Amino acid sequence: MAKKNQTPQTETRKQSRMRERDQEQQRVLFIVLGIVAALIVVILAVGYWRTVIAVQDETVATVNGVSLPVRAYQARVRFDVQTIVAQINSIQNAFQQFNAEDPAMATIVQYYQNQLAQYTQALQQAPSKALENLIDDELVRQEAAKRGITVSDADIDREIQLSINENLGYERPTATPTDGPSPTPTLTATHTATPSISPTATATLTATLMPTPTEGPTLTPEPTQTPLGPDAYATEVAKLKDNLSKINISFEDYRKIIAVDLLRQRLNDALAREVKTTAEQIHVEHILVKTFEEAQAVEERLKAGEDFGKLAAELSIDPSAKTNQGDLGWAARGQFVQRLPLRLAFTSSRSWKKTRITRWTPPRWNRNARAR
């Protein structure tokens, strides 16, 4: 039998309205879902910016009006921690080369154990210490700027090169101190009597045979280490940058750390030149008594010519006066309150309970002081 041709059903008006309504609902749903998804993305982005990016620009400390951001603090913590960890690893590697059970190595073992304990403690204190270092660095920069002390890019490059060579075992060249100008002596004309010339006997030299020294073996000098060449240095710099990137520190931040270290060295040198190497010294002696009347009596006996040391040993209530006779030794001017000779200095502001008589001798200069 032949199949009958099926005529497609025509969509009714009701079905058409339902289809259009479903499509409209789906379109509205997609729009709502898109808006919700966009809001979620915005919220996540704002949260990430607030907790990760914006917080790094917040101020962790302010030094004389200069704000130190969290970003700089975090970088300093990472750098300090990495430096301490490198020291700990170096000590552990050296420690493993010794036999800890050998009694002869007890001193060395104890030394390395103490070093490990110190660096471990430093690692725990790294966050707080990093903030102190950050503040100190800013103080150094500000004071150096006031004094016109600067560091050039060439100085930083040279210091990095020296550090790399030093880490590889090459000796860091030491700066040769430059001697200042020697004082020129002044010639003073002095009348001197002309000495009379008297003939003197001339000694006769007698030749004496001396053994000829035998030359020993010639020592061959050890070859001098040659610093890294340009290619090898570039390789080491690349390694340094790679190591810094692992702790999320840029090479530019590392250069800033080197720069402030150089500023600190130059600032220390400048401050050392300002420290006085001489100080006025005064010889101090005292007699300590209980009452003002006793002090006046002591002063009268001194005026009568009695010895100061004997009076101190006899009358002073300071126990040390029995042995040092009231001699306090040499001290810098201004160290003691009393500054005038044979004046009464009272150590109690409420009564005349204790009275000190101090004798000052002419000052001297301490030329052995050393500037730090």
Short mmCIF file of C-alpha atoms in Angstrom, two decimals:
data_model
loop_
_atom_site.label_atom_id
_atom_site.label_comp_id
_atom_site.label_asym_id
_atom_site.label_seq_id
_atom_site.Cartn_x
_atom_site.Cartn_y
_atom_site.Cartn_z
CA MET A 1 0.00 0.00 0.00
CA ALA A 2 1.25 3.44 -0.76
CA LYS A 3 1.97 5.67 2.26
CA LYS A 4 -0.15 8.71 2.68
CA ASN A 5 1.64 12.05 2.56
CA GLN A 6 1.60 13.66 6.04
CA THR A 7 0.78 17.32 5.99
CA PRO A 8 2.88 19.37 8.56
CA GLN A 9 0.77 20.80 11.30
CA THR A 10 0.42 24.53 11.31
CA GLU A 11 1.50 26.27 14.56
CA THR A 12 -1.45 27.67 16.27
CA ARG A 13 -1.55 31.18 17.60
CA LYS A 14 -1.50 29.88 21.15
CA GLN A 15 1.60 27.81 20.50
CA SER A 16 3.29 30.78 18.86
CA ARG A 17 2.64 32.97 21.90
CA MET A 18 3.98 30.28 24.23
CA ARG A 19 7.14 29.87 22.14
CA GLU A 20 7.76 33.60 22.09
CA ARG A 21 7.19 33.79 25.84
CA ASP A 22 9.70 30.97 26.48
CA GLN A 23 12.27 32.68 24.29
CA GLU A 24 11.76 35.94 26.14
CA GLN A 25 12.17 34.23 29.51
CA GLN A 26 15.37 32.55 28.34
CA ARG A 27 16.71 35.87 27.09
CA VAL A 28 15.92 37.56 30.41
CA LEU A 29 17.50 34.66 32.30
CA PHE A 30 20.68 34.90 30.24
CA ILE A 31 20.84 38.65 30.84
CA VAL A 32 20.40 38.19 34.60
CA LEU A 33 23.03 35.45 34.69
CA GLY A 34 25.40 37.66 32.72
CA ILE A 35 24.88 40.55 35.13
CA VAL A 36 25.43 38.28 38.14
CA ALA A 37 28.59 36.84 36.58
CA ALA A 38 29.87 40.34 35.85
CA LEU A 39 29.16 41.41 39.42
CA ILE A 40 31.04 38.38 40.74
CA VAL A 41 34.02 39.18 38.54
CA VAL A 42 33.98 42.82 39.67
CA ILE A 43 33.74 41.83 43.33
CA LEU A 44 36.62 39.38 42.99
CA ALA A 45 38.71 41.94 41.12
CA VAL A 46 38.05 44.62 43.73
CA GLY A 47 38.85 42.17 46.52
CA TYR A 48 42.10 41.15 44.84
CA TRP A 49 43.05 44.78 44.25
CA ARG A 50 42.19 45.68 47.85
CA THR A 51 43.99 42.79 49.51
CA VAL A 52 46.94 42.32 47.16
CA ILE A 53 47.62 45.49 45.19
CA ALA A 54 46.19 48.45 47.09
CA VAL A 55 47.50 47.23 50.45
CA GLN A 56 51.04 47.44 49.10
CA ASP A 57 50.65 51.20 48.72
CA GLU A 58 49.48 51.65 52.29
CA THR A 59 51.88 53.25 54.74
CA VAL A 60 53.69 51.00 57.17
CA ALA A 61 55.75 53.82 58.71
CA THR A 62 56.40 57.53 58.26
CA VAL A 63 59.88 59.01 58.66
CA ASN A 64 60.01 62.82 58.79
CA GLY A 65 57.02 63.08 56.48
CA VAL A 66 58.18 60.36 54.07
CA SER A 67 55.77 57.41 53.84
CA LEU A 68 57.21 53.92 53.62
CA PRO A 69 54.80 51.63 51.72
CA VAL A 70 53.96 48.05 52.59
CA ARG A 71 55.47 47.01 49.25
CA ALA A 72 58.93 48.16 50.35
CA TYR A 73 58.52 46.49 53.74
CA GLN A 74 57.52 43.16 52.21
CA ALA A 75 60.46 43.27 49.81
CA ARG A 76 62.83 44.01 52.69
CA VAL A 77 61.46 41.11 54.73
CA ARG A 78 61.95 38.71 51.82
CA PHE A 79 65.48 39.96 51.22
CA ASP A 80 66.50 39.75 54.88
CA VAL A 81 64.98 36.29 55.29
CA GLN A 82 66.76 35.03 52.18
CA THR A 83 70.06 36.46 53.44
CA ILE A 84 69.68 34.76 56.83
CA VAL A 85 68.66 31.45 55.24
CA ALA A 86 71.75 31.58 53.02
CA GLN A 87 73.92 32.07 56.12
CA ILE A 88 72.24 29.15 57.88
CA ASN A 89 72.78 26.89 54.86
CA SER A 90 76.43 27.92 54.69
CA ILE A 91 76.96 27.13 58.37
CA GLN A 92 75.21 23.78 58.07
CA ASN A 93 77.35 22.81 55.08
CA ALA A 94 80.52 23.70 56.97
CA PHE A 95 79.27 21.93 60.11
CA GLN A 96 78.73 18.67 58.22
CA GLN A 97 82.43 18.51 57.39
CA PHE A 98 83.32 17.97 61.06
CA ASN A 99 82.82 14.89 63.18
CA ALA A 100 80.52 16.02 65.97
CA GLU A 101 81.40 12.91 68.01
CA ASP A 102 85.12 13.72 68.07
CA PRO A 103 86.05 15.29 71.45
CA ALA A 104 88.82 17.26 69.74
CA MET A 105 86.18 19.03 67.66
CA ALA A 106 84.05 20.02 70.67
CA THR A 107 85.06 23.69 70.53
CA ILE A 108 84.41 23.98 66.80
CA VAL A 109 81.10 22.13 67.10
CA GLN A 110 80.02 24.45 69.92
CA TYR A 111 80.96 27.47 67.80
CA TYR A 112 78.83 26.36 64.85
CA GLN A 113 75.93 25.47 67.14
CA ASN A 114 76.04 28.95 68.65
CA GLN A 115 76.11 30.46 65.17
CA LEU A 116 73.09 28.41 64.11
CA ALA A 117 71.21 29.45 67.24
CA GLN A 118 71.93 33.13 66.60
CA TYR A 119 70.82 33.00 62.97
CA THR A 120 67.73 30.99 63.88
CA GLN A 121 66.77 33.68 66.37
CA ALA A 122 67.48 36.35 63.77
CA LEU A 123 65.17 34.51 61.37
CA GLN A 124 62.36 34.68 63.91
CA GLN A 125 62.94 38.39 64.45
CA ALA A 126 63.26 39.16 60.73
CA PRO A 127 59.81 40.84 60.30
CA SER A 128 60.33 43.35 63.11
CA LYS A 129 64.00 43.83 62.26
CA ALA A 130 63.12 44.49 58.62
CA LEU A 131 60.92 47.40 59.67
CA GLU A 132 63.76 48.82 61.76
CA ASN A 133 66.12 48.46 58.80
CA LEU A 134 63.62 50.14 56.50
CA ILE A 135 63.28 53.12 58.83
CA ASP A 136 67.03 53.30 59.37
CA ASP A 137 67.61 53.27 55.61
CA GLU A 138 65.27 56.24 55.14
CA LEU A 139 67.02 58.15 57.93
CA VAL A 140 70.34 57.48 56.21
CA ARG A 141 69.00 58.73 52.87
CA GLN A 142 67.63 61.91 54.44
CA GLU A 143 70.79 62.72 56.39
CA ALA A 144 72.98 61.95 53.39
CA ALA A 145 70.87 64.31 51.27
CA LYS A 146 71.33 67.08 53.86
CA ARG A 147 75.09 66.64 53.70
CA GLY A 148 75.24 66.37 49.92
CA ILE A 149 76.43 62.75 50.03
CA THR A 150 75.43 60.87 46.90
CA VAL A 151 75.95 57.50 45.24
CA SER A 152 76.15 57.17 41.46
CA ASP A 153 75.02 54.29 39.27
CA ALA A 154 78.69 53.54 38.59
CA ASP A 155 79.30 53.20 42.34
CA ILE A 156 76.43 50.73 42.61
CA ASP A 157 77.67 48.72 39.62
CA ARG A 158 81.16 48.55 41.10
CA GLU A 159 79.86 47.42 44.50
CA ILE A 160 77.76 44.67 42.92
CA GLN A 161 80.78 43.50 40.93
CA LEU A 162 82.96 43.48 44.06
CA SER A 163 80.30 41.54 45.98
CA ILE A 164 80.01 38.91 43.26
CA ASN A 165 83.78 38.50 43.08
CA GLU A 166 83.97 38.29 46.87
CA ASN A 167 81.28 35.60 47.02
CA LEU A 168 83.30 33.57 44.52
CA GLY A 169 86.40 33.71 46.72
CA TYR A 170 88.20 36.73 45.31
CA GLU A 171 89.60 39.20 47.78
CA ARG A 172 87.95 42.58 47.99
CA PRO A 173 90.53 45.33 47.40
CA THR A 174 91.05 47.48 50.47
CA ALA A 175 91.15 51.22 50.12
CA THR A 176 94.54 52.70 50.89
CA PRO A 177 94.14 55.55 53.37
CA THR A 178 95.29 58.88 52.07
CA ASP A 179 97.60 60.69 54.44
CA GLY A 180 96.68 64.27 55.10
CA PRO A 181 99.16 67.10 54.70
CA SER A 182 101.93 66.99 57.25
CA PRO A 183 102.30 70.10 59.36
CA THR A 184 105.19 72.24 58.19
CA PRO A 185 107.55 73.01 61.07
CA THR A 186 108.30 76.65 61.66
CA LEU A 187 111.97 77.52 61.89
CA THR A 188 112.85 79.82 64.80
CA ALA A 189 116.09 81.72 64.78
CA THR A 190 118.03 80.90 67.95
CA HIS A 191 121.45 82.20 68.91
CA THR A 192 123.74 79.20 69.30
CA ALA A 193 127.35 79.32 70.45
CA THR A 194 129.81 78.15 67.80
CA PRO A 195 131.43 74.92 68.97
CA SER A 196 135.18 74.59 68.85
CA ILE A 197 136.50 71.78 66.72
CA SER A 198 138.84 69.40 68.54
CA PRO A 199 140.82 66.76 66.68
CA THR A 200 139.69 63.22 67.39
CA ALA A 201 141.50 59.96 66.87
CA THR A 202 140.45 58.06 63.78
CA ALA A 203 139.61 54.40 64.37
CA THR A 204 141.46 51.89 62.19
CA LEU A 205 139.18 49.41 60.48
CA THR A 206 140.26 45.77 60.58
CA ALA A 207 138.91 43.44 57.91
CA THR A 208 137.14 40.39 59.33
CA LEU A 209 136.22 37.35 57.29
CA MET A 210 132.48 36.70 57.42
CA PRO A 211 130.79 33.54 56.18
CA THR A 212 128.92 33.96 52.92
CA PRO A 213 125.23 33.18 53.39
CA THR A 214 123.92 30.29 51.37
CA GLU A 215 120.81 31.04 49.39
CA GLY A 216 117.85 28.84 50.19
CA PRO A 217 115.31 27.56 47.75
CA THR A 218 113.40 30.22 45.88
CA LEU A 219 109.71 30.29 46.78
CA THR A 220 107.39 30.46 43.83
CA PRO A 221 104.67 33.04 44.52
CA GLU A 222 101.12 31.80 44.31
CA PRO A 223 99.24 33.01 41.26
CA THR A 224 97.10 36.03 41.91
CA GLN A 225 93.39 35.47 41.42
CA THR A 226 92.03 37.34 38.46
CA PRO A 227 88.55 38.84 38.90
CA LEU A 228 85.79 37.74 36.58
CA GLY A 229 85.88 38.85 32.98
CA PRO A 230 82.94 40.58 31.28
CA ASP A 231 81.30 37.37 30.03
CA ALA A 232 81.67 35.51 33.33
CA TYR A 233 80.44 38.56 35.24
CA ALA A 234 77.38 38.85 33.00
CA THR A 235 76.62 35.19 33.71
CA GLU A 236 76.83 35.78 37.46
CA VAL A 237 74.59 38.83 37.22
CA ALA A 238 72.02 36.73 35.36
CA LYS A 239 72.18 34.16 38.18
CA LEU A 240 71.73 36.93 40.73
CA LYS A 241 68.67 38.27 38.94
CA ASP A 242 67.21 34.77 38.74
CA ASN A 243 67.72 34.23 42.48
CA LEU A 244 66.13 37.59 43.24
CA SER A 245 63.12 36.81 41.06
CA LYS A 246 62.54 33.63 43.06
CA ILE A 247 61.87 35.73 46.16
CA ASN A 248 59.91 38.33 44.17
CA ILE A 249 62.54 41.08 44.37
CA SER A 250 63.43 43.08 41.31
CA PHE A 251 67.01 43.85 40.40
CA GLU A 252 66.18 47.54 40.74
CA ASP A 253 65.08 47.01 44.36
CA TYR A 254 68.34 45.18 44.97
CA ARG A 255 70.28 48.12 43.57
CA LYS A 256 68.42 50.42 45.98
CA ILE A 257 69.54 48.25 48.91
CA ILE A 258 73.14 48.43 47.68
CA ALA A 259 72.82 52.20 47.23
CA VAL A 260 71.67 52.82 50.79
CA ASP A 261 74.47 50.61 52.13
CA LEU A 262 77.00 52.76 50.27
CA LEU A 263 75.33 55.90 51.59
CA ARG A 264 75.57 54.51 55.11
CA GLN A 265 79.29 53.84 54.73
CA ARG A 266 79.97 57.34 53.41
CA LEU A 267 77.79 58.91 56.08
CA ASN A 268 79.68 57.01 58.79
CA ASP A 269 82.95 58.27 57.34
CA ALA A 270 81.65 61.84 57.35
CA LEU A 271 80.45 61.57 60.95
CA ALA A 272 83.74 60.02 62.04
CA ARG A 273 85.63 63.02 60.67
CA GLU A 274 83.48 65.30 62.82
CA VAL A 275 84.16 63.46 66.08
CA LYS A 276 86.74 65.27 68.16
CA THR A 277 89.88 63.26 68.81
CA THR A 278 90.88 65.45 71.75
CA ALA A 279 88.97 66.28 74.91
CA GLU A 280 89.70 68.65 77.75
CA GLN A 281 90.44 66.68 80.90
CA ILE A 282 90.28 67.95 84.49
CA HIS A 283 91.73 66.37 87.60
CA VAL A 284 89.07 66.09 90.31
CA GLU A 285 89.43 65.55 94.07
CA HIS A 286 86.66 65.69 96.63
CA ILE A 287 85.87 65.47 100.33
CA LEU A 288 82.38 64.31 101.24
CA VAL A 289 80.97 65.34 104.65
CA LYS A 290 77.55 65.24 106.28
CA THR A 291 76.86 68.87 107.22
CA PHE A 292 77.50 72.31 105.87
CA GLU A 293 79.33 73.27 109.07
CA GLU A 294 81.73 70.36 108.59
CA ALA A 295 82.34 71.48 105.03
CA GLN A 296 83.21 75.00 106.22
CA ALA A 297 85.58 73.57 108.81
CA VAL A 298 87.31 71.50 106.12
CA GLU A 299 87.65 74.55 103.92
CA GLU A 300 89.26 76.53 106.75
CA ARG A 301 91.79 73.76 107.35
CA LEU A 302 92.58 73.71 103.63
CA LYS A 303 93.15 77.47 103.68
CA ALA A 304 95.46 76.96 106.64
CA GLY A 305 97.66 74.79 104.41
CA GLU A 306 96.73 71.25 105.44
CA ASP A 307 97.10 68.53 102.81
CA PHE A 308 93.96 67.83 100.79
CA GLY A 309 94.57 64.08 100.53
CA LYS A 310 95.17 63.65 104.25
CA LEU A 311 92.00 65.58 105.08
CA ALA A 312 90.02 63.43 102.64
CA ALA A 313 91.32 60.22 104.22
CA GLU A 314 90.51 61.58 107.69
CA LEU A 315 87.16 63.29 107.24
CA SER A 316 85.46 62.12 104.04
CA ILE A 317 82.52 59.74 104.46
CA ASP A 318 83.24 58.33 101.02
CA PRO A 319 84.67 54.84 101.77
CA SER A 320 87.05 55.04 98.82
CA ALA A 321 88.71 58.15 100.29
CA LYS A 322 90.63 55.97 102.77
CA THR A 323 92.62 54.53 99.89
CA ASN A 324 92.53 57.15 97.14
CA GLN A 325 92.56 60.22 99.44
CA GLY A 326 89.56 61.69 97.62
CA ASP A 327 91.22 61.51 94.22
CA LEU A 328 88.57 60.94 91.52
CA GLY A 329 91.13 60.97 88.73
CA TRP A 330 90.88 62.68 85.38
CA ALA A 331 87.47 63.35 83.82
CA ALA A 332 86.09 65.30 80.90
CA ARG A 333 85.08 68.86 81.61
CA GLY A 334 81.36 69.02 82.34
CA GLN A 335 81.15 65.48 83.69
CA PHE A 336 80.76 66.82 87.23
CA VAL A 337 78.35 69.53 88.31
CA GLN A 338 80.92 71.44 90.36
CA ARG A 339 83.24 73.51 88.17
CA LEU A 340 84.78 76.16 90.39
CA PRO A 341 87.77 75.61 92.70
CA LEU A 342 87.12 75.31 96.41
CA ARG A 343 83.38 75.86 96.09
CA LEU A 344 80.77 73.90 98.03
CA ALA A 345 78.66 71.58 95.87
CA PHE A 346 75.62 70.12 97.58
CA THR A 347 74.49 66.68 96.47
CA SER A 348 71.07 66.91 98.12
CA SER A 349 68.46 69.42 97.00
CA ARG A 350 66.44 69.07 100.23
CA SER A 351 69.06 69.64 102.92
CA TRP A 352 72.74 70.15 103.64
CA LYS A 353 73.08 66.48 104.36
CA LYS A 354 76.12 65.94 102.16
CA THR A 355 78.58 68.52 101.04
CA ARG A 356 81.33 68.03 98.52
CA ILE A 357 84.44 70.11 98.24
CA THR A 358 86.09 69.75 94.88
CA ARG A 359 89.48 70.95 93.77
CA TRP A 360 90.15 71.38 90.09
CA THR A 361 93.60 71.45 88.60
CA PRO A 362 94.45 72.94 85.19
CA PRO A 363 93.05 70.96 82.26
CA ARG A 364 94.93 68.58 80.06
CA TRP A 365 94.14 67.25 76.61
CA ASN A 366 93.44 63.62 75.92
CA ARG A 367 95.09 62.91 72.59
CA ASN A 368 94.51 59.16 72.72
CA ALA A 369 90.82 59.39 71.86
CA ARG A 370 89.75 57.57 68.75
CA ALA A 371 86.80 58.50 66.61
CA ARG A 372 84.36 55.69 65.96
#
